[in-house]
PDB file of C-alpha atoms (C1' of nucleotides) in Angstrom:
ATOM      1  CA  MET A   1     -61.592  24.046   8.097  1.00 75.00           C
ATOM      2  CA  LYS A   2     -65.147  23.563   7.313  1.00 91.00           C
ATOM      3  CA  ARG A   3     -66.752  23.566   4.798  1.00 97.00           C
ATOM      4  CA  ARG A   4     -68.892  25.928   2.760  1.00 97.00           C
ATOM      5  CA  THR A   5     -71.814  25.203   0.449  1.00 97.00           C
ATOM      6  CA  THR A   6     -71.403  26.864  -3.293  1.00 97.00           C
ATOM      7  CA  SER A   7     -73.104  27.088  -6.800  1.00 97.00           C
ATOM      8  CA  SER A   8     -70.121  25.080  -7.874  1.00 97.00           C
ATOM      9  CA  THR A   9     -70.655  21.877  -5.188  1.00 98.00           C
ATOM     10  CA  THR A  10     -73.997  21.475  -5.838  1.00 97.00           C
ATOM     11  CA  GLU A  11     -73.778  21.860  -8.811  1.00 98.00           C
ATOM     12  CA  ILE A  12     -71.252  19.217  -9.218  1.00 98.00           C
ATOM     13  CA  LEU A  13     -72.347  17.131  -6.102  1.00 97.00           C
ATOM     14  CA  ASP A  14     -76.069  16.907  -8.410  1.00 97.00           C
ATOM     15  CA  LEU A  15     -74.928  15.924 -11.652  1.00 97.00           C
ATOM     16  CA  LEU A  16     -72.793  12.879  -9.795  1.00 97.00           C
ATOM     17  CA  LYS A  17     -75.866  12.241  -8.167  1.00 96.00           C
ATOM     18  CA  ALA A  18     -78.318  12.723 -11.683  1.00 96.00           C
ATOM     19  CA  SER A  19     -75.859  10.715 -13.161  1.00 95.00           C
ATOM     20  CA  GLY A  20     -75.795   7.589 -11.342  1.00 92.00           C
ATOM     21  CA  ASN A  21     -72.314   6.582 -13.014  1.00 95.00           C
ATOM     22  CA  ALA A  22     -68.155   7.499 -12.483  1.00 97.00           C
ATOM     23  CA  MET A  23     -67.834  11.103 -14.484  1.00 98.00           C
ATOM     24  CA  SER A  24     -63.975  12.064 -15.602  1.00 98.00           C
ATOM     25  CA  HIS A  25     -63.834  16.094 -15.137  1.00 97.00           C
ATOM     26  CA  ASP A  26     -64.321  17.221 -18.802  1.00 95.00           C
ATOM     27  CA  MET A  27     -67.807  15.514 -18.851  1.00 97.00           C
ATOM     28  CA  ILE A  28     -68.172  17.043 -15.303  1.00 98.00           C
ATOM     29  CA  GLN A  29     -67.027  20.825 -17.188  1.00 97.00           C
ATOM     30  CA  SER A  30     -69.184  19.868 -20.109  1.00 96.00           C
ATOM     31  CA  SER A  31     -72.717  19.350 -17.963  1.00 96.00           C
ATOM     32  CA  LEU A  32     -72.112  21.390 -16.221  1.00 96.00           C
ATOM     33  CA  ASP A  33     -74.522  25.046 -17.326  1.00 92.00           C
ATOM     34  CA  SER A  34     -72.630  27.540 -15.269  1.00 93.00           C
ATOM     35  CA  LYS A  35     -68.575  28.395 -16.303  1.00 94.00           C
ATOM     36  CA  VAL A  36     -66.588  26.010 -13.813  1.00 97.00           C
ATOM     37  CA  ASP A  37     -63.013  26.708 -13.500  1.00 97.00           C
ATOM     38  CA  ARG A  38     -60.675  22.965 -14.402  1.00 97.00           C
ATOM     39  CA  ALA A  39     -58.452  23.780 -10.840  1.00 98.00           C
ATOM     40  CA  THR A  40     -62.232  24.090  -8.847  1.00 98.00           C
ATOM     41  CA  ILE A  41     -62.919  21.456 -10.239  1.00 98.00           C
ATOM     42  CA  TYR A  42     -59.972  19.460  -9.263  1.00 98.00           C
ATOM     43  CA  ARG A  43     -60.343  20.854  -5.960  1.00 98.00           C
ATOM     44  CA  VAL A  44     -64.594  20.134  -4.842  1.00 98.00           C
ATOM     45  CA  LEU A  45     -64.072  16.821  -6.337  1.00 98.00           C
ATOM     46  CA  ASN A  46     -61.632  16.227  -3.559  1.00 98.00           C
ATOM     47  CA  ARG A  47     -62.315  18.146  -1.374  1.00 97.00           C
ATOM     48  CA  PHE A  48     -65.488  15.896  -1.392  1.00 97.00           C
ATOM     49  CA  CYS A  49     -62.929  12.074  -1.707  1.00 95.00           C
ATOM     50  CA  GLU A  50     -61.699  13.846   1.235  1.00 95.00           C
ATOM     51  CA  ASP A  51     -65.606  13.686   3.508  1.00 94.00           C
ATOM     52  CA  GLY A  52     -66.148  10.644   1.258  1.00 92.00           C
ATOM     53  CA  LYS A  53     -68.926  11.762  -0.470  1.00 94.00           C
ATOM     54  CA  VAL A  54     -67.653  10.881  -3.209  1.00 94.00           C
ATOM     55  CA  HIS A  55     -65.020   7.868  -4.737  1.00 93.00           C
ATOM     56  CA  ARG A  56     -62.714   8.162  -6.722  1.00 96.00           C
ATOM     57  CA  VAL A  57     -61.635   5.303  -9.846  1.00 96.00           C
ATOM     58  CA  VAL A  58     -58.470   5.312 -12.111  1.00 97.00           C
ATOM     59  CA  GLY A  59     -59.080   4.202 -15.621  1.00 97.00           C
ATOM     60  CA  ASP A  60     -56.856   2.094 -17.552  1.00 96.00           C
ATOM     61  CA  ASP A  61     -55.962   5.363 -20.198  1.00 97.00           C
ATOM     62  CA  GLY A  62     -54.629   6.931 -16.647  1.00 97.00           C
ATOM     63  CA  LYS A  63     -58.169   9.376 -15.836  1.00 98.00           C
ATOM     64  CA  GLN A  64     -60.446  10.175 -12.929  1.00 98.00           C
ATOM     65  CA  TYR A  65     -63.093   8.928 -12.438  1.00 98.00           C
ATOM     66  CA  PHE A  66     -65.559  10.622 -10.066  1.00 97.00           C
ATOM     67  CA  ALA A  67     -68.837   8.991  -9.059  1.00 95.00           C
ATOM     68  CA  ILE A  68     -71.914   8.148  -5.723  1.00 92.00           C
ATOM     69  CA  CYS A  69     -72.193   4.832  -6.022  1.00 73.00           C
ATOM     70  CA  SER A  70     -75.901   4.216  -4.727  1.00 67.00           C
ATOM     71  CA  ASN A  71     -75.085   0.953  -3.095  1.00 63.00           C
ATOM     72  CA  CYS A  72     -71.598   2.051  -0.653  1.00 63.00           C
ATOM     73  CA  GLY A  73     -73.641   5.867   0.654  1.00 53.00           C
ATOM     74  CA  ALA A  74     -73.685   3.517   3.834  1.00 47.00           C
ATOM     75  CA  LYS A  75     -71.207   2.635   4.846  1.00 49.00           C
ATOM     76  CA  LYS A  76     -69.185   6.098   4.052  1.00 45.00           C
ATOM     77  CA  GLN A  77     -66.380   5.898   6.133  1.00 40.00           C
ATOM     78  CA  VAL A  78     -65.439   2.688   4.494  1.00 46.00           C
ATOM     79  CA  HIS A  79     -62.001   4.624   2.207  1.00 46.00           C
ATOM     80  CA  SER A  80     -61.740   1.108   0.413  1.00 53.00           C
ATOM     81  CA  HIS A  81     -64.186   0.262  -2.076  1.00 64.00           C
ATOM     82  CA  ASN A  82     -63.545  -2.823  -3.378  1.00 76.00           C
ATOM     83  CA  HIS A  83     -66.195  -3.410  -5.912  1.00 81.00           C
ATOM     84  CA  ILE A  84     -65.422  -3.148  -9.555  1.00 90.00           C
ATOM     85  CA  HIS A  85     -65.222  -0.291 -12.104  1.00 95.00           C
ATOM     86  CA  PHE A  86     -66.953  -1.265 -16.280  1.00 96.00           C
ATOM     87  CA  ARG A  87     -65.431   1.538 -18.937  1.00 97.00           C
ATOM     88  CA  CYS A  88     -66.464   0.935 -21.510  1.00 97.00           C
ATOM     89  CA  LEU A  89     -64.466   2.041 -23.942  1.00 96.00           C
ATOM     90  CA  GLN A  90     -67.075   2.782 -26.442  1.00 95.00           C
ATOM     91  CA  CYS A  91     -68.859   5.679 -25.027  1.00 95.00           C
ATOM     92  CA  GLY A  92     -66.284   6.296 -22.319  1.00 96.00           C
ATOM     93  CA  THR A  93     -69.321   5.549 -20.099  1.00 97.00           C
ATOM     94  CA  VAL A  94     -68.119   4.155 -15.992  1.00 97.00           C
ATOM     95  CA  GLU A  95     -69.731   2.385 -14.307  1.00 94.00           C
ATOM     96  CA  CYS A  96     -70.223   0.940 -10.175  1.00 91.00           C
ATOM     97  CA  LEU A  97     -70.849  -3.325 -10.693  1.00 90.00           C
ATOM     98  CA  ASP A  98     -72.276  -4.777  -7.417  1.00 78.00           C
ATOM     99  CA  ARG A  99     -69.761  -7.051  -7.379  1.00 72.00           C
ATOM    100  CA  GLU A 100     -68.054  -6.447  -4.220  1.00 73.00           C
ATOM    101  CA  LEU A 101     -65.402  -9.154  -3.930  1.00 76.00           C
ATOM    102  CA  SER A 102     -63.207  -9.686  -1.113  1.00 78.00           C
ATOM    103  CA  ILE A 103     -59.610 -10.864  -1.758  1.00 84.00           C
ATOM    104  CA  PRO A 104     -56.791 -12.185   0.268  1.00 87.00           C
ATOM    105  CA  LEU A 105     -53.674 -10.677   0.178  1.00 92.00           C
ATOM    106  CA  PRO A 106     -50.699 -13.258   1.178  1.00 94.00           C
ATOM    107  CA  GLU A 107     -49.002 -11.992   4.969  1.00 94.00           C
ATOM    108  CA  GLY A 108     -47.641  -9.347   5.603  1.00 95.00           C
ATOM    109  CA  TYR A 109     -50.001  -7.015   3.304  1.00 96.00           C
ATOM    110  CA  VAL A 110     -51.902  -4.426   3.907  1.00 94.00           C
ATOM    111  CA  ALA A 111     -54.098  -3.240   1.458  1.00 94.00           C
ATOM    112  CA  LYS A 112     -56.008   1.145   1.555  1.00 93.00           C
ATOM    113  CA  VAL A 113     -57.095   1.595  -1.626  1.00 93.00           C
ATOM    114  CA  HIS A 114     -58.716  -0.971  -4.544  1.00 93.00           C
ATOM    115  CA  ASN A 115     -58.782  -0.229  -8.202  1.00 95.00           C
ATOM    116  CA  LEU A 116     -60.361  -2.294  -9.799  1.00 94.00           C
ATOM    117  CA  VAL A 117     -61.686  -1.735 -13.577  1.00 95.00           C
ATOM    118  CA  ILE A 118     -62.332  -3.512 -16.049  1.00 95.00           C
ATOM    119  CA  SER A 119     -62.141  -1.846 -20.241  1.00 96.00           C
ATOM    120  CA  GLY A 120     -64.270  -3.314 -22.447  1.00 96.00           C
ATOM    121  CA  PHE A 121     -67.714  -2.918 -24.700  1.00 96.00           C
ATOM    122  CA  CYS A 122     -71.043  -2.487 -22.141  1.00 96.00           C
ATOM    123  CA  ASN A 123     -74.338  -3.957 -22.648  1.00 95.00           C
ATOM    124  CA  GLU A 124     -75.190  -0.765 -24.958  1.00 94.00           C
ATOM    125  CA  CYS A 125     -72.227  -0.545 -27.306  1.00 95.00           C
ATOM    126  CA  SER A 126     -71.568  -4.294 -27.874  1.00 85.00           C
TER     127      SER A 126
ATOM    128  CA  MET B   1     -43.334  -4.434 -39.938  1.00 77.00           C
ATOM    129  CA  LYS B   2     -40.453  -7.254 -38.993  1.00 92.00           C
ATOM    130  CA  ARG B   3     -39.209  -6.038 -35.307  1.00 97.00           C
ATOM    131  CA  ARG B   4     -35.755  -6.042 -35.149  1.00 97.00           C
ATOM    132  CA  THR B   5     -33.611  -6.306 -31.909  1.00 97.00           C
ATOM    133  CA  THR B   6     -31.402  -3.860 -30.920  1.00 97.00           C
ATOM    134  CA  SER B   7     -29.215  -3.007 -27.508  1.00 97.00           C
ATOM    135  CA  SER B   8     -32.116  -1.235 -26.600  1.00 97.00           C
ATOM    136  CA  THR B   9     -34.373  -3.382 -26.407  1.00 98.00           C
ATOM    137  CA  THR B  10     -33.053  -6.484 -25.404  1.00 98.00           C
ATOM    138  CA  GLU B  11     -31.895  -4.496 -22.504  1.00 98.00           C
ATOM    139  CA  ILE B  12     -35.366  -3.305 -21.337  1.00 98.00           C
ATOM    140  CA  LEU B  13     -36.399  -7.003 -21.427  1.00 98.00           C
ATOM    141  CA  ASP B  14     -33.632  -8.680 -19.613  1.00 97.00           C
ATOM    142  CA  LEU B  15     -34.457  -5.756 -17.016  1.00 97.00           C
ATOM    143  CA  LEU B  16     -38.494  -6.876 -16.660  1.00 97.00           C
ATOM    144  CA  LYS B  17     -36.961 -10.629 -16.251  1.00 96.00           C
ATOM    145  CA  ALA B  18     -34.641 -10.007 -13.804  1.00 96.00           C
ATOM    146  CA  SER B  19     -36.973  -7.528 -12.110  1.00 95.00           C
ATOM    147  CA  GLY B  20     -39.745 -10.103 -12.391  1.00 92.00           C
ATOM    148  CA  ASN B  21     -42.425  -7.309 -10.569  1.00 95.00           C
ATOM    149  CA  ALA B  22     -44.187  -3.936 -12.924  1.00 97.00           C
ATOM    150  CA  MET B  23     -41.533  -1.450 -13.314  1.00 98.00           C
ATOM    151  CA  SER B  24     -42.747   2.050 -14.544  1.00 98.00           C
ATOM    152  CA  HIS B  25     -40.930   3.904 -17.688  1.00 97.00           C
ATOM    153  CA  ASP B  26     -38.768   5.939 -14.671  1.00 95.00           C
ATOM    154  CA  MET B  27     -38.011   2.642 -12.799  1.00 97.00           C
ATOM    155  CA  ILE B  28     -36.753   1.381 -16.525  1.00 98.00           C
ATOM    156  CA  GLN B  29     -34.871   4.445 -17.416  1.00 97.00           C
ATOM    157  CA  SER B  30     -32.817   4.599 -14.572  1.00 96.00           C
ATOM    158  CA  SER B  31     -32.027   1.339 -13.641  1.00 96.00           C
ATOM    159  CA  LEU B  32     -30.637   1.075 -17.350  1.00 96.00           C
ATOM    160  CA  ASP B  33     -27.686   0.948 -17.699  1.00 92.00           C
ATOM    161  CA  SER B  34     -26.768   2.949 -21.192  1.00 93.00           C
ATOM    162  CA  LYS B  35     -28.588   6.095 -21.384  1.00 94.00           C
ATOM    163  CA  VAL B  36     -31.701   5.816 -23.436  1.00 97.00           C
ATOM    164  CA  ASP B  37     -34.180   8.115 -24.345  1.00 97.00           C
ATOM    165  CA  ARG B  38     -37.331   8.228 -22.848  1.00 97.00           C
ATOM    166  CA  ALA B  39     -39.542   7.897 -26.574  1.00 98.00           C
ATOM    167  CA  THR B  40     -37.591   5.075 -26.954  1.00 98.00           C
ATOM    168  CA  ILE B  41     -38.507   3.457 -23.952  1.00 98.00           C
ATOM    169  CA  TYR B  42     -42.222   3.836 -24.252  1.00 98.00           C
ATOM    170  CA  ARG B  43     -42.338   3.130 -28.745  1.00 98.00           C
ATOM    171  CA  VAL B  44     -40.016  -0.277 -27.009  1.00 98.00           C
ATOM    172  CA  LEU B  45     -42.259  -0.292 -24.299  1.00 98.00           C
ATOM    173  CA  ASN B  46     -45.667  -0.346 -26.569  1.00 98.00           C
ATOM    174  CA  ARG B  47     -44.543  -2.474 -29.159  1.00 97.00           C
ATOM    175  CA  PHE B  48     -43.548  -5.670 -25.899  1.00 96.00           C
ATOM    176  CA  CYS B  49     -46.576  -4.694 -25.676  1.00 95.00           C
ATOM    177  CA  GLU B  50     -48.547  -5.694 -29.083  1.00 95.00           C
ATOM    178  CA  ASP B  51     -46.015  -8.447 -29.296  1.00 94.00           C
ATOM    179  CA  GLY B  52     -47.442  -9.622 -26.215  1.00 92.00           C
ATOM    180  CA  LYS B  53     -44.394  -9.798 -24.432  1.00 94.00           C
ATOM    181  CA  VAL B  54     -44.816  -7.507 -21.746  1.00 94.00           C
ATOM    182  CA  HIS B  55     -48.318  -6.333 -20.417  1.00 92.00           C
ATOM    183  CA  ARG B  56     -49.431  -2.841 -18.975  1.00 95.00           C
ATOM    184  CA  VAL B  57     -50.856  -2.588 -15.794  1.00 96.00           C
ATOM    185  CA  VAL B  58     -52.233   1.233 -15.274  1.00 97.00           C
ATOM    186  CA  GLY B  59     -51.785   2.157 -11.116  1.00 97.00           C
ATOM    187  CA  ASP B  60     -53.883   4.002  -8.652  1.00 96.00           C
ATOM    188  CA  ASP B  61     -51.778   6.779  -9.801  1.00 97.00           C
ATOM    189  CA  GLY B  62     -52.988   6.804 -13.472  1.00 97.00           C
ATOM    190  CA  LYS B  63     -48.589   5.809 -14.223  1.00 98.00           C
ATOM    191  CA  GLN B  64     -48.201   2.683 -16.769  1.00 98.00           C
ATOM    192  CA  TYR B  65     -46.702  -0.218 -15.051  1.00 98.00           C
ATOM    193  CA  PHE B  66     -45.048  -2.910 -17.845  1.00 97.00           C
ATOM    194  CA  ALA B  67     -44.017  -6.970 -16.758  1.00 95.00           C
ATOM    195  CA  ILE B  68     -43.058 -10.531 -16.842  1.00 92.00           C
ATOM    196  CA  CYS B  69     -46.035 -11.728 -15.635  1.00 73.00           C
ATOM    197  CA  SER B  70     -43.369 -15.903 -14.685  1.00 67.00           C
ATOM    198  CA  ASN B  71     -47.174 -17.384 -14.549  1.00 63.00           C
ATOM    199  CA  CYS B  72     -49.071 -15.487 -17.793  1.00 63.00           C
ATOM    200  CA  GLY B  73     -46.344 -16.359 -20.342  1.00 53.00           C
ATOM    201  CA  ALA B  74     -47.748 -19.799 -20.684  1.00 47.00           C
ATOM    202  CA  LYS B  75     -50.981 -17.880 -22.473  1.00 49.00           C
ATOM    203  CA  LYS B  76     -49.576 -14.997 -24.075  1.00 45.00           C
ATOM    204  CA  GLN B  77     -51.233 -14.447 -26.398  1.00 40.00           C
ATOM    205  CA  VAL B  78     -54.168 -13.621 -24.724  1.00 47.00           C
ATOM    206  CA  HIS B  79     -54.658  -9.770 -23.791  1.00 47.00           C
ATOM    207  CA  SER B  80     -56.709 -10.194 -20.922  1.00 53.00           C
ATOM    208  CA  HIS B  81     -54.602 -10.646 -17.330  1.00 64.00           C
ATOM    209  CA  ASN B  82     -56.983 -11.175 -15.378  1.00 76.00           C
ATOM    210  CA  HIS B  83     -54.486 -10.882 -12.747  1.00 81.00           C
ATOM    211  CA  ILE B  84     -53.953  -8.877  -9.394  1.00 90.00           C
ATOM    212  CA  HIS B  85     -51.294  -6.375  -9.112  1.00 95.00           C
ATOM    213  CA  PHE B  86     -50.028  -5.186  -5.979  1.00 96.00           C
ATOM    214  CA  ARG B  87     -47.725  -1.303  -5.403  1.00 97.00           C
ATOM    215  CA  CYS B  88     -46.806  -0.171  -1.869  1.00 98.00           C
ATOM    216  CA  LEU B  89     -47.146   3.123  -1.690  1.00 96.00           C
ATOM    217  CA  GLN B  90     -44.147   3.314   0.578  1.00 96.00           C
ATOM    218  CA  CYS B  91     -41.538   1.389  -1.773  1.00 96.00           C
ATOM    219  CA  GLY B  92     -43.683   2.145  -5.097  1.00 96.00           C
ATOM    220  CA  THR B  93     -42.294  -1.519  -5.795  1.00 97.00           C
ATOM    221  CA  VAL B  94     -45.796  -3.485  -8.460  1.00 97.00           C
ATOM    222  CA  GLU B  95     -45.819  -7.085  -7.713  1.00 94.00           C
ATOM    223  CA  CYS B  96     -48.122  -9.490  -9.133  1.00 91.00           C
ATOM    224  CA  LEU B  97     -49.251 -10.465  -7.324  1.00 90.00           C
ATOM    225  CA  ASP B  98     -50.901 -14.790  -8.651  1.00 78.00           C
ATOM    226  CA  ARG B  99     -54.482 -14.458  -7.960  1.00 72.00           C
ATOM    227  CA  GLU B 100     -56.080 -14.566 -11.452  1.00 73.00           C
ATOM    228  CA  LEU B 101     -60.174 -14.174 -10.425  1.00 76.00           C
ATOM    229  CA  SER B 102     -62.472 -14.673 -12.743  1.00 78.00           C
ATOM    230  CA  ILE B 103     -64.963 -11.848 -12.678  1.00 84.00           C
ATOM    231  CA  PRO B 104     -69.038 -12.380 -13.720  1.00 87.00           C
ATOM    232  CA  LEU B 105     -69.891  -9.513 -16.178  1.00 92.00           C
ATOM    233  CA  PRO B 106     -73.412  -8.716 -17.060  1.00 94.00           C
ATOM    234  CA  GLU B 107     -74.887 -10.015 -20.057  1.00 94.00           C
ATOM    235  CA  GLY B 108     -73.352  -8.410 -22.939  1.00 95.00           C
ATOM    236  CA  TYR B 109     -70.339  -6.803 -21.761  1.00 96.00           C
ATOM    237  CA  VAL B 110     -67.251  -8.385 -23.012  1.00 94.00           C
ATOM    238  CA  ALA B 111     -63.924  -8.131 -21.043  1.00 93.00           C
ATOM    239  CA  LYS B 112     -61.555  -6.391 -22.733  1.00 93.00           C
ATOM    240  CA  VAL B 113     -58.742  -5.168 -20.695  1.00 93.00           C
ATOM    241  CA  HIS B 114     -58.717  -6.436 -16.643  1.00 93.00           C
ATOM    242  CA  ASN B 115     -57.322  -3.053 -14.994  1.00 95.00           C
ATOM    243  CA  LEU B 116     -57.117  -4.429 -10.921  1.00 94.00           C
ATOM    244  CA  VAL B 117     -54.410  -2.901  -8.711  1.00 95.00           C
ATOM    245  CA  ILE B 118     -54.252  -2.512  -4.537  1.00 95.00           C
ATOM    246  CA  SER B 119     -52.685   0.277  -2.952  1.00 96.00           C
ATOM    247  CA  GLY B 120     -51.412  -0.236   0.026  1.00 96.00           C
ATOM    248  CA  PHE B 121     -48.454  -1.205   2.152  1.00 96.00           C
ATOM    249  CA  CYS B 122     -45.986  -4.632   1.064  1.00 96.00           C
ATOM    250  CA  ASN B 123     -44.763  -6.814   4.210  1.00 95.00           C
ATOM    251  CA  GLU B 124     -40.779  -4.428   3.814  1.00 94.00           C
ATOM    252  CA  CYS B 125     -43.722  -2.345   5.150  1.00 95.00           C
ATOM    253  CA  SER B 126     -46.093  -2.235   6.785  1.00 86.00           C
TER     254      SER B 126
ATOM    255  C1'  DA C   1     -78.281  44.818   8.125  1.00 67.42           C
ATOM    256  C1'  DA C   2     -73.028  45.650   8.664  1.00 67.42           C
ATOM    257  C1'  DT C   3     -68.618  44.043   9.741  1.00 67.42           C
ATOM    258  C1'  DT C   4     -65.852  40.136  10.074  1.00 67.42           C
ATOM    259  C1'  DT C   5     -63.689  36.433   9.588  1.00 67.42           C
ATOM    260  C1'  DT C   6     -61.989  33.221   6.602  1.00 67.42           C
ATOM    261  C1'  DA C   7     -63.067  28.888   2.684  1.00 67.42           C
ATOM    262  C1'  DC C   8     -63.500  29.369  -1.794  1.00 67.42           C
ATOM    263  C1'  DT C   9     -63.031  30.683  -6.599  1.00 67.42           C
ATOM    264  C1'  DG C  10     -59.772  32.241 -11.516  1.00 67.42           C
ATOM    265  C1'  DC C  11     -56.584  32.886 -13.754  1.00 67.42           C
ATOM    266  C1'  DG C  12     -51.679  31.716 -15.013  1.00 67.42           C
ATOM    267  C1'  DA C  13     -47.951  28.981 -14.328  1.00 67.42           C
ATOM    268  C1'  DC C  14     -46.635  24.470 -13.929  1.00 67.42           C
ATOM    269  C1'  DA C  15     -44.658  19.477 -13.456  1.00 67.42           C
ATOM    270  C1'  DC C  16     -45.501  15.573 -14.943  1.00 67.42           C
ATOM    271  C1'  DA C  17     -47.192  11.593 -18.611  1.00 67.42           C
ATOM    272  C1'  DG C  18     -46.886  10.064 -22.550  1.00 67.42           C
ATOM    273  C1'  DT C  19     -46.790  10.498 -27.916  1.00 67.42           C
ATOM    274  C1'  DT C  20     -45.118  12.282 -32.339  1.00 67.42           C
ATOM    275  C1'  DG C  21     -42.863  14.285 -36.220  1.00 67.42           C
ATOM    276  C1'  DC C  22     -38.677  14.130 -39.140  1.00 67.42           C
ATOM    277  C1'  DA C  23     -34.117  13.548 -39.709  1.00 67.42           C
ATOM    278  C1'  DA C  24     -30.054  10.513 -38.791  1.00 67.42           C
ATOM    279  C1'  DT C  25     -29.206   5.784 -37.067  1.00 67.42           C
ATOM    280  C1'  DA C  26     -28.675   0.919 -37.333  1.00 67.42           C
ATOM    281  C1'  DT C  27     -30.362  -3.850 -38.141  1.00 67.42           C
ATOM    282  C1'  DT C  28     -31.889  -6.515 -41.533  1.00 67.42           C
ATOM    283  C1'  DA C  29     -32.421  -8.767 -46.458  1.00 67.42           C
ATOM    284  C1'  DC C  30     -30.887  -9.290 -51.170  1.00 67.42           C
TER     285       DC C  30
ATOM    286  C1'  DG D   1     -20.579  -4.037 -49.704  1.00 67.42           C
ATOM    287  C1'  DT D   2     -25.350  -2.212 -50.314  1.00 67.42           C
ATOM    288  C1'  DA D   3     -30.177  -1.456 -49.962  1.00 67.42           C
ATOM    289  C1'  DA D   4     -34.073  -0.637 -47.886  1.00 67.42           C
ATOM    290  C1'  DT D   5     -36.535  -0.255 -44.021  1.00 67.42           C
ATOM    291  C1'  DA D   6     -37.275  -0.147 -37.807  1.00 67.42           C
ATOM    292  C1'  DT D   7     -35.375   2.173 -35.037  1.00 67.42           C
ATOM    293  C1'  DT D   8     -34.058   6.335 -32.219  1.00 67.42           C
ATOM    294  C1'  DG D   9     -32.724  10.337 -30.684  1.00 67.42           C
ATOM    295  C1'  DC D  10     -34.377  14.415 -30.208  1.00 67.42           C
ATOM    296  C1'  DA D  11     -37.766  18.884 -29.629  1.00 67.42           C
ATOM    297  C1'  DA D  12     -42.317  20.144 -29.880  1.00 67.42           C
ATOM    298  C1'  DC D  13     -46.566  18.884 -28.104  1.00 67.42           C
ATOM    299  C1'  DT D  14     -51.166  17.611 -25.608  1.00 67.42           C
ATOM    300  C1'  DG D  15     -53.525  16.363 -21.587  1.00 67.42           C
ATOM    301  C1'  DT D  16     -54.036  15.102 -16.896  1.00 67.42           C
ATOM    302  C1'  DG D  17     -53.423  17.125 -12.500  1.00 67.42           C
ATOM    303  C1'  DT D  18     -51.876  20.533  -8.768  1.00 67.42           C
ATOM    304  C1'  DC D  19     -50.475  24.737  -6.541  1.00 67.42           C
ATOM    305  C1'  DG D  20     -49.834  29.796  -5.177  1.00 67.42           C
ATOM    306  C1'  DC D  21     -51.450  34.033  -5.386  1.00 67.42           C
ATOM    307  C1'  DA D  22     -55.369  37.855  -5.407  1.00 67.42           C
ATOM    308  C1'  DG D  23     -60.370  38.557  -5.233  1.00 67.42           C
ATOM    309  C1'  DT D  24     -64.468  36.900  -4.130  1.00 67.42           C
ATOM    310  C1'  DA D  25     -68.559  35.256  -1.471  1.00 67.42           C
ATOM    311  C1'  DA D  26     -70.114  32.468   2.174  1.00 67.42           C
ATOM    312  C1'  DA D  27     -70.892  32.302   7.755  1.00 67.42           C
ATOM    313  C1'  DA D  28     -70.070  33.507  11.914  1.00 67.42           C
ATOM    314  C1'  DT D  29     -70.135  37.513  13.986  1.00 67.42           C
ATOM    315  C1'  DT D  30     -71.566  41.735  16.105  1.00 67.42           C
TER     316       DT D  30
END
DNA sequence: AATTTTACTGCGACACAGTTGCAATATTAC
DNA sequence: GTAATATTGCAACTGTGTCGCAGTAAAATT
């Protein structure tokens, strides 16, 4: 399945690049200039994840957030981004912290996805 | 609002104690002997969380898991349990890892909730 | 440049998790 | 035993994310 570039894909990718933070579907939808269907946004984002262009974090609010991390751009093929995200309970911003931490697992355990989110108040809101 | 002990509350608490792992709502419902309404289970669990009897983890599947951690029983009042959970993608088990890690946050940031979940395959399933 | 191929989109419907209002019930206090 | 009120069950509802399908548009082919 070859990928095609459409106005939706470029707009969404540009938006994520410009933002720098992790964005939820509804953040993306309301930030887009043109009207793009909900389902399309989800499909675009899922494709980006498959292609390693973007990674997904699930917040403690149960919602998915999508981000292009500047510092993990180099190693795109690594599915398991083991850095931490911070979600502000006040302003809703979800940012990547540049903390790379290696967590030793018990014998016989294999890690596939790291979902590490700390929620609280960012420096703007605390 | 004083709390009352009912058959639902004791059954659910006993179940979580016996299990030792973090359980989702549907795991709990199917494990209960008596039929308890979905909404009731959620309400009971939310009350337990408020009272600090139980803590909540949100998996990268977006679902809530509830657990009584043996090792964090001592410091009940601490809302922010900063230990890590492991969710097996095969068998669905969600367990507490005994790793306590302190994550330094940037200046001005205040942590309220730690939601640290690693998904993969446990030693039984890998 | 026109045509074909097929990836992508929009719409609607759906599945699921979790919450809430309300009347009925059961627990606790008196 | 009776009164006060926390809890329950039911139904309805919200919100997130997915899927099938027909129509559209990007890319390849001619």
